[in-house]
Amino acid sequence: MTEPDDPRERPLDAGSSEPLHLQLRGHLRAQILNHSLPPGTSLPSEAQLQVRYGVSRSVVRQALGALTDEGLIERGRGRGSTVAPRREHHRLVHRTSGLSAQLGSTGASVGTEVLSLTVQDADASTAVLGTPQVLALERLRTADGVPIAVIHTWLPAPVFSALDAESLRDASLHAVLGEQFGVQIASGKRQIRAVPGDGDLLRLLHLEASSPVLLLEGTSFDQDGRPVEVFSTWHHPDHVVFDIDIQREPVAQVSAGSPASSAAVDTPEVVADRARRLGAELLRFADGLSTTER
């Protein structure tokens, strides 16, 4: 954090109806959550915060106390306050495995509550499933007892009409589809965006009003390429991190002698072909020398 050059640039407003200690707590909290102050960072001393924000020592102590109660900072006598390490759950969004399976593989205790399971008419968003009616499933997922995701899933109703809420409680949907119906998720399409959360969503995820959430939407296909599910999953922004593995794109094949060939990285097959052609040219050149000598 840098100290404002002008007191008017300070983020606290003495004329606001919100108490100064809540304003200071919110300002520091935002910097912690957006990683401007990453875990392990030492906060300025109480005296420095007083000067920086133009507030009393009691205001600073109230704000730091609230952040400590939230588990966002750690305070120790003689060592000041530091940003606490955070328990983040990482989701590999480029994998076909679902959130439950990925969290379980890390040792987290995963829970799933079925909020509703109903049959609905298909609409434009679920038309890809190819059935006039769909099974609409809403779930709340927790990790180590903390709500981290609200999941809405739509399935082809005729195919999965035998699916019941009890079999999905504290279970992975993909695992249930494999065990009960022989369906394996083999591929899919995914989209990620940040969106504002509505009242019900924020309540389920224990988030404050106007908090943004991370939305992952997509369609999944089975081993035969048939669409199996359409889903929307809203993730808690403080507890879930999306990981994406990246790889260098394969170099496009170009013909020998083309302008782009010198910039391309040759594959072993291309190198071998060039070696064979070079060998043939050397043989022809050697034959020519022999004829000239004769």
Coordinates of C-alpha atoms in Angstrom, one line a residue, residues 119-292:
V119 CA -38.6 -32.1 -14.6
Q120 CA -38.8 -29.0 -16.8
D121 CA -39.6 -28.2 -20.4
A122 CA -36.4 -27.7 -22.5
D123 CA -35.6 -24.2 -23.6
A124 CA -33.0 -22.5 -25.8
S125 CA -30.2 -23.0 -23.2
T126 CA -30.9 -26.8 -23.0
A127 CA -31.9 -27.5 -26.6
V128 CA -28.5 -29.1 -27.2
L129 CA -29.6 -32.0 -25.1
G130 CA -32.1 -32.9 -27.8
T131 CA -35.1 -33.8 -25.6
P132 CA -38.4 -32.0 -25.0
Q133 CA -38.0 -32.2 -21.2
V134 CA -35.0 -32.0 -19.0
L135 CA -34.1 -33.0 -15.5
A136 CA -33.2 -29.8 -13.6
L137 CA -30.8 -30.4 -10.6
E138 CA -29.7 -27.7 -8.1
R139 CA -27.0 -28.5 -5.6
L140 CA -24.9 -26.8 -2.9
R141 CA -21.3 -28.0 -2.6
T142 CA -19.1 -27.6 0.5
A143 CA -15.4 -28.2 1.1
D144 CA -14.3 -28.8 4.7
G145 CA -17.8 -27.5 5.8
V146 CA -17.5 -24.2 3.9
P147 CA -20.0 -23.5 1.0
I148 CA -18.0 -23.0 -2.2
A149 CA -20.3 -23.6 -5.1
V150 CA -23.9 -23.6 -6.2
I151 CA -24.4 -25.9 -9.2
H152 CA -27.4 -26.0 -11.6
T153 CA -27.3 -29.0 -14.0
W154 CA -29.8 -30.0 -16.7
L155 CA -29.9 -33.6 -18.0
P156 CA -31.9 -35.3 -20.7
A157 CA -35.0 -36.4 -18.8
P158 CA -35.8 -39.7 -20.6
V159 CA -32.3 -41.0 -20.2
F160 CA -31.9 -40.2 -16.5
S161 CA -35.5 -40.4 -15.3
A162 CA -34.4 -42.9 -12.6
L163 CA -32.0 -40.4 -11.0
D164 CA -33.1 -39.5 -7.4
A165 CA -31.9 -36.9 -4.9
E166 CA -30.8 -39.4 -2.3
S167 CA -28.2 -41.0 -4.6
L168 CA -26.7 -37.6 -5.3
R169 CA -26.4 -36.4 -1.6
D170 CA -22.7 -36.1 -0.8
A171 CA -21.9 -37.7 -4.1
S172 CA -20.3 -36.8 -7.5
L173 CA -22.9 -36.6 -10.3
H174 CA -20.4 -37.8 -12.8
A175 CA -19.6 -40.9 -10.7
V176 CA -23.3 -41.6 -10.3
L177 CA -23.9 -41.3 -14.0
G178 CA -21.1 -43.8 -14.6
E179 CA -22.1 -46.3 -12.0
Q180 CA -25.9 -46.3 -12.6
F181 CA -26.1 -45.5 -16.3
G182 CA -22.8 -46.5 -17.8
V183 CA -22.2 -42.9 -19.0
Q184 CA -18.7 -41.5 -18.9
I185 CA -18.0 -37.8 -19.4
A186 CA -15.4 -37.7 -22.2
S187 CA -15.3 -34.1 -23.5
G188 CA -17.0 -30.7 -23.1
K189 CA -17.0 -27.0 -23.7
R190 CA -16.4 -24.5 -20.9
Q191 CA -16.8 -20.7 -20.4
I192 CA -15.7 -18.7 -17.4
R193 CA -16.9 -15.2 -16.4
A194 CA -17.3 -13.0 -13.3
V195 CA -20.9 -12.1 -12.5
P196 CA -22.8 -10.4 -9.7
G197 CA -24.5 -12.7 -7.3
D198 CA -28.3 -12.5 -6.6
G199 CA -29.7 -12.7 -3.1
D200 CA -30.3 -16.4 -2.9
L201 CA -26.9 -17.2 -4.4
L202 CA -25.1 -14.9 -2.0
R203 CA -27.0 -16.4 1.0
L204 CA -26.1 -19.9 0.1
L205 CA -22.4 -19.0 -0.4
H206 CA -22.3 -16.8 2.8
L207 CA -21.3 -13.8 0.7
E208 CA -22.0 -10.1 1.4
A209 CA -24.4 -8.1 -0.8
S210 CA -23.1 -7.1 -4.2
S211 CA -20.3 -9.7 -4.1
P212 CA -19.1 -11.0 -7.5
V213 CA -18.9 -14.8 -8.1
L214 CA -17.1 -16.9 -10.6
L215 CA -19.4 -18.6 -13.1
L216 CA -18.3 -21.7 -15.0
E217 CA -20.8 -22.7 -17.7
G218 CA -20.6 -25.6 -20.1
T219 CA -21.9 -28.6 -21.9
S220 CA -20.5 -32.1 -21.4
F221 CA -20.5 -35.0 -23.9
D222 CA -20.3 -38.8 -23.3
Q223 CA -17.9 -41.4 -24.7
D224 CA -20.0 -41.5 -27.9
G225 CA -20.1 -37.7 -28.4
R226 CA -23.7 -37.3 -27.2
P227 CA -24.5 -34.3 -25.1
V228 CA -25.1 -35.4 -21.5
E229 CA -25.4 -32.3 -19.4
V230 CA -25.7 -28.5 -19.5
F231 CA -24.5 -26.8 -16.3
S232 CA -23.8 -23.5 -14.6
T233 CA -21.7 -23.4 -11.5
W234 CA -21.3 -20.3 -9.3
H235 CA -18.1 -20.5 -7.2
H236 CA -17.2 -18.6 -4.1
P237 CA -14.5 -16.1 -5.2
D238 CA -12.6 -16.3 -2.0
H239 CA -12.3 -20.1 -1.8
V240 CA -12.0 -21.4 -5.3
V241 CA -9.2 -20.8 -7.8
F242 CA -9.4 -21.8 -11.5
D243 CA -6.2 -23.4 -12.8
I244 CA -5.5 -23.9 -16.5
D245 CA -2.6 -25.9 -17.9
I246 CA -1.2 -24.3 -21.1
Q247 CA 0.9 -25.9 -23.8
R248 CA 2.7 -24.6 -26.8
E249 CA 0.6 -24.8 -29.9
P250 CA 1.9 -27.3 -32.5
V251 CA 3.8 -25.6 -35.3
A252 CA 1.8 -25.7 -38.6
Q253 CA 3.4 -27.9 -41.2
V254 CA 4.9 -25.9 -44.1
S255 CA 6.4 -27.0 -47.3
A256 CA 10.2 -26.9 -47.8
G257 CA 11.4 -23.7 -49.3
S258 CA 8.3 -21.7 -48.3
P259 CA 8.9 -18.3 -46.6
A260 CA 7.5 -19.6 -43.3
S261 CA 9.6 -22.8 -43.3
S262 CA 12.7 -21.1 -41.8
A263 CA 10.6 -19.9 -38.8
A264 CA 9.0 -23.3 -38.1
V265 CA 10.3 -25.8 -35.7
D266 CA 11.0 -28.9 -37.7
T267 CA 9.6 -32.3 -36.6
P268 CA 11.8 -35.4 -36.7
E269 CA 9.8 -36.6 -39.8
V270 CA 10.6 -33.3 -41.7
V271 CA 14.3 -33.5 -40.7
A272 CA 14.5 -37.2 -41.9
D273 CA 12.8 -36.3 -45.2
R274 CA 15.3 -33.5 -45.8
A275 CA 18.2 -35.7 -45.0
R276 CA 17.0 -38.3 -47.5
R277 CA 16.6 -35.7 -50.2
L278 CA 20.0 -34.2 -49.4
G279 CA 21.6 -37.7 -49.6
A280 CA 20.0 -38.2 -53.1
E281 CA 21.3 -34.9 -54.3
L282 CA 24.8 -35.7 -53.0
L283 CA 24.7 -39.1 -54.9
R284 CA 23.7 -37.3 -58.1
F285 CA 26.5 -34.8 -57.6
A286 CA 29.0 -37.6 -57.1
D287 CA 27.8 -39.3 -60.2
G288 CA 28.3 -36.1 -62.2
L289 CA 31.8 -35.7 -60.9
S290 CA 32.6 -39.3 -61.9
T291 CA 31.3 -38.7 -65.5
T292 CA 33.3 -35.5 -65.8

